[in-house]
Amino acid sequence: MKRKGSIHLSVGASSILMIFVVLCLTTFGVLSYVTANADAKISTKNAEMVENYYAGSTAAEKQLQQVDSTLLAAKADAELAVENGNVDATKYDASYKSHDQIHSVVDIINGTLPKEQKCKLVYRSFSEMLLTSIPGFSIDAGTDGEPLRFTYVTDAGSGHHLETKFTVNPYGDSNRYTVTSKKLINDQTVGETSQGNLQLWQGNSAK
Amino acid sequence: MKHSGVQYNSFFIEIILVILFFSVSVAVTLQLFVAANNRAQQSSDLSVAVIKAENIAEQVKSLSTADALPKALDTAKPSGSGDTPHYSIGYDKEWNETESDPRYVVDVTMNKAKSDGGTMVIADISINRLHNSSTESLYRLNSAKYLPNH
């Protein structure tokens, strides 16, 4: 018999409560795992991008080392060519002779300019010939009086590349080259894909 | 009386079954929470490791001479000699520098390769987590700087 004032829980109330609590726990557990997983993916993508950028930057520095050794060789060859009066004994004579510019270089060597001026002009020509023969290097158009300007790119992964521009300093300068800019450029431009969408992540890494 | 006795019996049986199923489901969902916490900890470790490595990498890129050292390595423990000096910095679980019982270790190897024109300085930066006498690699980065001779 029912007592006055007593609270009576019917059968099934605790089951309903249990189902509710378990549902809440499961929902919150799944939500927190999904959020943590998404955060981990973003962190991983960021880490990969940073790694690829510095790999591209390291490759760019190695290219600069190649530029410097090339300019040193061009300087030595220019001095030797002016001294000897011909390009035959130079280190890269085969490379110079394959360029059309060689005729103007020979004219300068055989000309009546002072030795210092000859070295300056021959060094400029030899630098241009050697640097343009390196794969990936392009010369920016300029007038004769301006320093030589070059551009090269290195892969920075994740759909980016690193563009480095430098100028070749005149003969006799203590700094053989000057880096004028370094830019990280996205390979993909808006409008190339259909519907004008910009793909933000291709999921590729630099090799 | 018998009717209320049966009712109390069914109530207790139900409560016991509810507690049983609840404990099983809590055991499963707790694992989900633990996995989420581990993932979050991994993500946090990776993010901080990337920042530490990037800091040293940028300082390497701004070196002006081949003998100079990145500022971040001023407090590092040096080892190795010659052209490949090695530096280590220990961090506790809050990523504060510590010399005793580190949880994380930043190892930097500075390779210096001389050529006719100058010196190429390459820093190999690796960040590891120490756990129960085992080492787990968190992140690795290479940074280089070419320093021409004048």
Short mmCIF file of C-alpha atoms in Angstrom, two decimals:
data_model
loop_
_atom_site.label_atom_id
_atom_site.label_comp_id
_atom_site.label_asym_id
_atom_site.label_seq_id
_atom_site.Cartn_x
_atom_site.Cartn_y
_atom_site.Cartn_z
CA MET A 1 0.00 0.00 0.00
CA LYS A 2 1.18 3.41 -0.82
CA ARG A 3 2.40 5.46 2.20
CA LYS A 4 1.45 9.18 2.41
CA GLY A 5 4.21 11.58 1.28
CA SER A 6 6.54 8.88 -0.07
CA ILE A 7 8.26 9.25 -3.43
CA HIS A 8 7.90 6.20 -5.61
CA LEU A 9 10.26 5.61 -8.51
CA SER A 10 8.71 3.50 -11.19
CA VAL A 11 10.61 0.68 -12.85
CA GLY A 12 12.54 1.98 -15.83
CA ALA A 13 13.41 5.45 -14.54
CA SER A 14 16.97 4.49 -13.68
CA SER A 15 17.38 2.86 -17.10
CA ILE A 16 16.28 6.04 -18.82
CA LEU A 17 18.69 8.05 -16.65
CA MET A 18 21.50 5.65 -17.46
CA ILE A 19 20.79 5.86 -21.21
CA PHE A 20 20.83 9.66 -21.03
CA VAL A 21 24.12 9.77 -19.13
CA VAL A 22 25.79 7.25 -21.44
CA LEU A 23 24.60 9.16 -24.51
CA CYS A 24 26.02 12.41 -23.09
CA LEU A 25 29.32 10.77 -22.18
CA THR A 26 29.65 9.17 -25.62
CA THR A 27 28.79 12.41 -27.42
CA PHE A 28 31.28 14.47 -25.43
CA GLY A 29 33.94 11.78 -25.77
CA VAL A 30 33.54 11.63 -29.54
CA LEU A 31 33.47 15.43 -29.80
CA SER A 32 36.67 15.84 -27.80
CA TYR A 33 38.44 13.13 -29.80
CA VAL A 34 37.38 14.65 -33.12
CA THR A 35 38.49 18.12 -32.00
CA ALA A 36 41.85 16.83 -30.75
CA ASN A 37 42.33 14.91 -33.99
CA ALA A 38 41.59 18.00 -36.10
CA ASP A 39 44.06 20.04 -34.01
CA ALA A 40 46.69 17.33 -34.47
CA LYS A 41 46.15 17.35 -38.25
CA ILE A 42 46.57 21.13 -38.40
CA SER A 43 49.75 20.92 -36.31
CA THR A 44 51.12 18.20 -38.58
CA LYS A 45 50.35 20.22 -41.73
CA ASN A 46 52.00 23.30 -40.24
CA ALA A 47 55.08 21.28 -39.24
CA GLU A 48 55.29 19.83 -42.75
CA MET A 49 55.01 23.28 -44.34
CA VAL A 50 57.77 24.67 -42.12
CA GLU A 51 60.00 21.67 -42.89
CA ASN A 52 59.43 22.08 -46.63
CA TYR A 53 60.11 25.82 -46.48
CA TYR A 54 63.47 25.33 -44.76
CA ALA A 55 64.35 22.51 -47.18
CA GLY A 56 63.72 24.99 -50.02
CA SER A 57 65.72 27.64 -48.19
CA THR A 58 68.65 25.22 -47.71
CA ALA A 59 68.55 24.36 -51.43
CA ALA A 60 68.58 28.11 -52.21
CA GLU A 61 71.68 28.59 -50.03
CA LYS A 62 73.41 25.70 -51.83
CA GLN A 63 72.61 27.40 -55.13
CA LEU A 64 74.18 30.58 -53.75
CA GLN A 65 77.32 28.61 -52.97
CA GLN A 66 77.34 27.44 -56.59
CA VAL A 67 76.88 31.06 -57.74
CA ASP A 68 79.82 32.18 -55.61
CA SER A 69 82.15 29.45 -56.88
CA THR A 70 81.05 30.26 -60.45
CA LEU A 71 81.80 33.96 -59.97
CA LEU A 72 85.19 33.11 -58.48
CA ALA A 73 85.94 30.95 -61.53
CA ALA A 74 84.75 33.74 -63.85
CA LYS A 75 87.06 36.21 -62.09
CA ALA A 76 90.07 33.89 -62.34
CA ASP A 77 89.28 33.15 -66.00
CA ALA A 78 88.87 36.85 -66.81
CA GLU A 79 92.26 37.69 -65.31
CA LEU A 80 93.88 34.77 -67.12
CA ALA A 81 92.27 35.64 -70.45
CA VAL A 82 93.33 39.30 -70.22
CA GLU A 83 96.85 38.22 -69.19
CA ASN A 84 97.21 35.71 -72.04
CA GLY A 85 95.31 37.68 -74.64
CA ASN A 86 92.99 34.73 -75.39
CA VAL A 87 90.47 32.45 -73.68
CA ASP A 88 92.19 29.15 -74.55
CA ALA A 89 93.84 28.58 -71.18
CA THR A 90 90.76 29.43 -69.12
CA LYS A 91 89.00 26.78 -67.04
CA TYR A 92 85.69 27.02 -68.89
CA ASP A 93 86.92 27.92 -72.38
CA ALA A 94 84.63 25.32 -73.99
CA SER A 95 81.63 26.91 -72.31
CA TYR A 96 82.67 30.45 -73.32
CA LYS A 97 83.30 29.44 -76.95
CA SER A 98 79.80 27.98 -77.22
CA HIS A 99 78.29 31.44 -76.64
CA ASP A 100 77.85 34.08 -79.35
CA GLN A 101 79.16 36.67 -76.88
CA ILE A 102 82.68 35.21 -77.18
CA HIS A 103 83.41 37.39 -80.20
CA SER A 104 82.82 40.61 -78.25
CA VAL A 105 84.92 39.22 -75.39
CA VAL A 106 87.81 38.49 -77.76
CA ASP A 107 87.50 42.02 -79.14
CA ILE A 108 87.73 43.45 -75.63
CA ILE A 109 90.75 41.31 -74.79
CA ASN A 110 92.54 42.38 -77.97
CA GLY A 111 91.46 46.02 -77.58
CA THR A 112 93.33 49.00 -76.20
CA LEU A 113 91.47 49.49 -72.92
CA PRO A 114 93.42 49.50 -69.64
CA LYS A 115 93.90 46.06 -68.06
CA GLU A 116 91.57 46.85 -65.16
CA GLN A 117 88.78 47.90 -67.52
CA LYS A 118 89.32 44.80 -69.67
CA CYS A 119 89.09 42.55 -66.61
CA LYS A 120 85.89 44.30 -65.56
CA LEU A 121 84.17 43.82 -68.92
CA VAL A 122 85.42 40.28 -69.51
CA TYR A 123 84.42 39.28 -65.95
CA ARG A 124 80.92 40.58 -66.58
CA SER A 125 80.62 38.59 -69.82
CA PHE A 126 82.10 35.41 -68.34
CA SER A 127 79.76 35.70 -65.31
CA GLU A 128 76.77 36.04 -67.57
CA MET A 129 77.81 33.11 -69.76
CA LEU A 130 78.49 30.77 -66.85
CA LEU A 131 75.47 31.69 -64.75
CA THR A 132 72.97 31.42 -67.61
CA SER A 133 74.26 27.92 -68.34
CA ILE A 134 73.27 26.71 -64.84
CA PRO A 135 69.86 24.97 -65.01
CA GLY A 136 67.12 26.99 -63.39
CA PHE A 137 68.91 30.35 -63.60
CA SER A 138 67.39 33.14 -65.65
CA ILE A 139 68.82 36.58 -66.36
CA ASP A 140 66.62 39.63 -65.95
CA ALA A 141 66.76 42.04 -68.86
CA GLY A 142 68.78 45.18 -68.17
CA THR A 143 71.04 47.72 -69.88
CA ASP A 144 74.77 47.28 -70.32
CA GLY A 145 75.65 49.74 -67.60
CA GLU A 146 73.56 48.05 -64.90
CA PRO A 147 74.72 45.12 -62.78
CA LEU A 148 73.67 41.66 -63.96
CA ARG A 149 70.44 40.52 -62.31
CA PHE A 150 69.55 36.86 -62.01
CA THR A 151 66.64 34.85 -60.65
CA TYR A 152 66.40 31.21 -59.62
CA VAL A 153 63.73 29.17 -57.88
CA THR A 154 63.84 26.25 -55.47
CA ASP A 155 60.98 23.97 -54.49
CA ALA A 156 59.52 24.77 -51.06
CA GLY A 157 56.93 21.98 -51.12
CA SER A 158 53.21 22.22 -50.39
CA GLY A 159 52.56 23.97 -53.70
CA HIS A 160 55.09 26.74 -53.04
CA HIS A 161 58.45 27.72 -54.44
CA LEU A 162 61.14 30.09 -53.19
CA GLU A 163 62.26 32.73 -55.69
CA THR A 164 65.69 34.30 -55.09
CA LYS A 165 66.96 37.33 -56.99
CA PHE A 166 70.55 38.50 -56.84
CA THR A 167 72.84 40.93 -58.62
CA VAL A 168 76.43 40.26 -59.66
CA ASN A 169 78.64 43.00 -58.22
CA PRO A 170 81.33 44.60 -60.40
CA TYR A 171 84.80 43.10 -60.73
CA GLY A 172 86.97 43.89 -57.74
CA ASP A 173 84.06 44.29 -55.29
CA SER A 174 84.63 42.50 -51.97
CA ASN A 175 81.09 41.08 -52.19
CA ARG A 176 80.84 39.07 -55.37
CA TYR A 177 77.02 39.09 -55.35
CA THR A 178 74.14 40.72 -53.48
CA VAL A 179 70.85 38.96 -52.79
CA THR A 180 68.13 41.50 -53.54
CA SER A 181 65.01 39.51 -52.73
CA LYS A 182 63.69 36.18 -51.52
CA LYS A 183 60.00 35.44 -52.00
CA LEU A 184 57.82 32.48 -51.15
CA ILE A 185 55.39 32.13 -54.05
CA ASN A 186 52.26 30.02 -54.25
CA ASP A 187 52.35 27.90 -57.40
CA GLN A 188 48.63 28.07 -57.83
CA THR A 189 46.89 31.32 -58.76
CA VAL A 190 43.20 32.06 -58.36
CA GLY A 191 41.29 31.41 -61.53
CA GLU A 192 43.41 28.51 -62.75
CA THR A 193 41.09 25.95 -61.19
CA SER A 194 37.47 25.60 -62.19
CA GLN A 195 34.89 27.93 -60.62
CA GLY A 196 37.70 30.25 -59.41
CA ASN A 197 38.36 28.07 -56.36
CA LEU A 198 41.81 28.19 -54.77
CA GLN A 199 42.94 24.79 -53.55
CA LEU A 200 44.50 25.42 -50.18
CA TRP A 201 46.16 22.09 -49.55
CA GLN A 202 47.26 19.43 -51.98
CA GLY A 203 48.81 17.25 -49.31
CA ASN A 204 52.15 16.92 -51.14
CA SER A 205 55.58 17.25 -49.57
CA ALA A 206 58.89 18.27 -51.12
CA LYS A 207 60.93 15.26 -52.18
CA MET B 1 2.80 -6.97 0.53
CA LYS B 2 3.92 -9.62 -1.90
CA HIS B 3 3.19 -7.19 -4.74
CA SER B 4 5.47 -4.50 -3.23
CA GLY B 5 8.11 -7.18 -2.50
CA VAL B 6 8.16 -8.13 -6.17
CA GLN B 7 8.34 -4.45 -7.08
CA TYR B 8 11.37 -3.87 -4.81
CA ASN B 9 13.06 -6.98 -6.20
CA SER B 10 12.61 -5.82 -9.81
CA PHE B 11 13.86 -2.36 -8.84
CA PHE B 12 17.07 -3.72 -7.33
CA ILE B 13 17.64 -6.06 -10.26
CA GLU B 14 17.17 -3.15 -12.63
CA ILE B 15 19.58 -0.97 -10.62
CA ILE B 16 22.21 -3.71 -10.66
CA LEU B 17 21.86 -4.12 -14.43
CA VAL B 18 21.97 -0.35 -14.93
CA ILE B 19 25.17 -0.07 -12.89
CA LEU B 20 26.67 -2.97 -14.84
CA PHE B 21 25.95 -1.44 -18.26
CA PHE B 22 26.95 2.01 -17.02
CA SER B 23 30.35 0.78 -15.85
CA VAL B 24 31.00 -0.96 -19.18
CA SER B 25 30.05 2.14 -21.19
CA VAL B 26 32.10 4.42 -18.89
CA ALA B 27 35.12 2.15 -19.39
CA VAL B 28 34.76 2.59 -23.17
CA THR B 29 34.10 6.36 -23.15
CA LEU B 30 36.93 6.96 -20.69
CA GLN B 31 39.29 5.39 -23.22
CA LEU B 32 37.93 7.88 -25.76
CA PHE B 33 38.70 10.77 -23.41
CA VAL B 34 42.18 9.42 -22.71
CA ALA B 35 42.84 9.05 -26.47
CA ALA B 36 41.63 12.62 -27.04
CA ASN B 37 43.91 13.88 -24.26
CA ASN B 38 46.90 12.00 -25.73
CA ARG B 39 46.19 13.43 -29.18
CA ALA B 40 45.94 16.94 -27.75
CA GLN B 41 49.22 16.46 -25.88
CA GLN B 42 50.94 15.23 -29.09
CA SER B 43 49.61 18.20 -31.01
CA SER B 44 50.78 20.63 -28.32
CA ASP B 45 54.24 19.02 -28.18
CA LEU B 46 54.57 19.21 -31.97
CA SER B 47 53.48 22.85 -32.09
CA VAL B 48 56.00 23.93 -29.45
CA ALA B 49 58.73 21.79 -31.06
CA VAL B 50 58.12 23.50 -34.41
CA ILE B 51 58.39 26.93 -32.78
CA LYS B 52 61.65 26.05 -30.98
CA ALA B 53 63.17 24.55 -34.14
CA GLU B 54 62.06 27.46 -36.30
CA ASN B 55 63.56 29.94 -33.83
CA ILE B 56 66.98 28.29 -34.06
CA ALA B 57 66.67 27.85 -37.86
CA GLU B 58 65.96 31.56 -38.37
CA GLN B 59 68.91 32.50 -36.17
CA VAL B 60 71.15 30.24 -38.27
CA LYS B 61 69.92 32.03 -41.40
CA SER B 62 70.89 35.36 -39.87
CA LEU B 63 74.48 34.35 -38.97
CA SER B 64 77.06 36.88 -40.13
CA THR B 65 80.23 34.81 -39.62
CA ALA B 66 81.02 31.10 -39.74
CA ASP B 67 82.22 31.07 -36.13
CA ALA B 68 79.14 32.81 -34.75
CA LEU B 69 76.55 30.82 -32.83
CA PRO B 70 72.77 31.27 -32.87
CA LYS B 71 71.67 33.18 -29.75
CA ALA B 72 69.35 30.34 -28.74
CA LEU B 73 72.39 28.09 -28.24
CA ASP B 74 74.12 30.43 -25.75
CA THR B 75 72.82 28.36 -22.83
CA ALA B 76 73.23 25.02 -24.63
CA LYS B 77 75.49 22.22 -23.45
CA PRO B 78 78.26 21.82 -26.06
CA SER B 79 79.81 18.54 -27.13
CA GLY B 80 81.76 17.40 -30.18
CA SER B 81 84.52 19.44 -31.74
CA GLY B 82 86.08 20.60 -34.97
CA ASP B 83 83.75 21.37 -37.85
CA THR B 84 80.70 19.59 -36.38
CA PRO B 85 80.03 20.92 -32.87
CA HIS B 86 76.96 19.56 -31.16
CA TYR B 87 74.69 21.40 -28.73
CA SER B 88 71.89 20.19 -26.44
CA ILE B 89 69.22 22.06 -24.51
CA GLY B 90 66.95 20.27 -22.02
CA TYR B 91 63.35 21.32 -21.30
CA ASP B 92 60.93 20.19 -18.59
CA LYS B 93 57.28 19.25 -19.24
CA GLU B 94 56.31 22.96 -19.29
CA TRP B 95 59.02 23.67 -21.89
CA ASN B 96 61.16 25.61 -19.42
CA GLU B 97 64.91 25.14 -19.75
CA THR B 98 66.32 22.66 -17.26
CA GLU B 99 69.55 20.79 -16.79
CA SER B 100 68.23 17.98 -14.61
CA ASP B 101 65.78 15.29 -15.73
CA PRO B 102 64.59 16.92 -18.96
CA ARG B 103 61.39 15.75 -20.63
CA TYR B 104 62.35 17.24 -24.02
CA VAL B 105 65.78 17.70 -25.58
CA VAL B 106 66.73 19.97 -28.47
CA ASP B 107 69.85 18.68 -30.27
CA VAL B 108 71.61 20.93 -32.77
CA THR B 109 74.55 19.80 -34.90
CA MET B 110 76.35 22.61 -36.73
CA ASN B 111 78.13 21.35 -39.87
CA LYS B 112 80.61 23.75 -41.41
CA ALA B 113 81.85 22.90 -44.90
CA LYS B 114 84.52 25.23 -46.25
CA SER B 115 84.90 25.84 -49.97
CA ASP B 116 87.04 28.20 -52.09
CA GLY B 117 84.51 30.98 -51.90
CA GLY B 118 83.27 30.68 -48.34
CA THR B 119 81.72 28.44 -45.69
CA MET B 120 78.40 26.63 -45.78
CA VAL B 121 76.93 26.33 -42.29
CA ILE B 122 74.20 23.67 -42.04
CA ALA B 123 72.33 23.21 -38.77
CA ASP B 124 70.61 19.89 -38.16
CA ILE B 125 67.98 20.56 -35.50
CA SER B 126 66.14 17.69 -33.86
CA ILE B 127 63.71 17.72 -30.97
CA ASN B 128 63.14 14.56 -28.98
CA ARG B 129 60.90 13.53 -26.11
CA LEU B 130 62.41 11.38 -23.37
CA HIS B 131 59.98 8.88 -21.93
CA ASN B 132 60.86 5.98 -19.64
CA SER B 133 64.50 5.88 -20.83
CA SER B 134 63.38 5.80 -24.49
CA THR B 135 63.71 8.64 -26.98
CA GLU B 136 60.92 9.61 -29.37
CA SER B 137 61.65 12.01 -32.20
CA LEU B 138 59.17 14.89 -32.25
CA TYR B 139 60.47 17.09 -35.06
CA ARG B 140 63.47 17.58 -37.30
CA LEU B 141 64.58 20.60 -39.29
CA ASN B 142 67.59 21.62 -41.41
CA SER B 143 68.67 25.20 -41.91
CA ALA B 144 71.62 26.46 -43.93
CA LYS B 145 73.51 29.68 -44.45
CA TYR B 146 76.24 30.28 -47.02
CA LEU B 147 78.84 32.77 -45.78
CA PRO B 148 81.15 33.94 -48.57
CA ASN B 149 84.74 35.00 -47.92
CA HIS B 150 85.44 38.66 -48.67
#
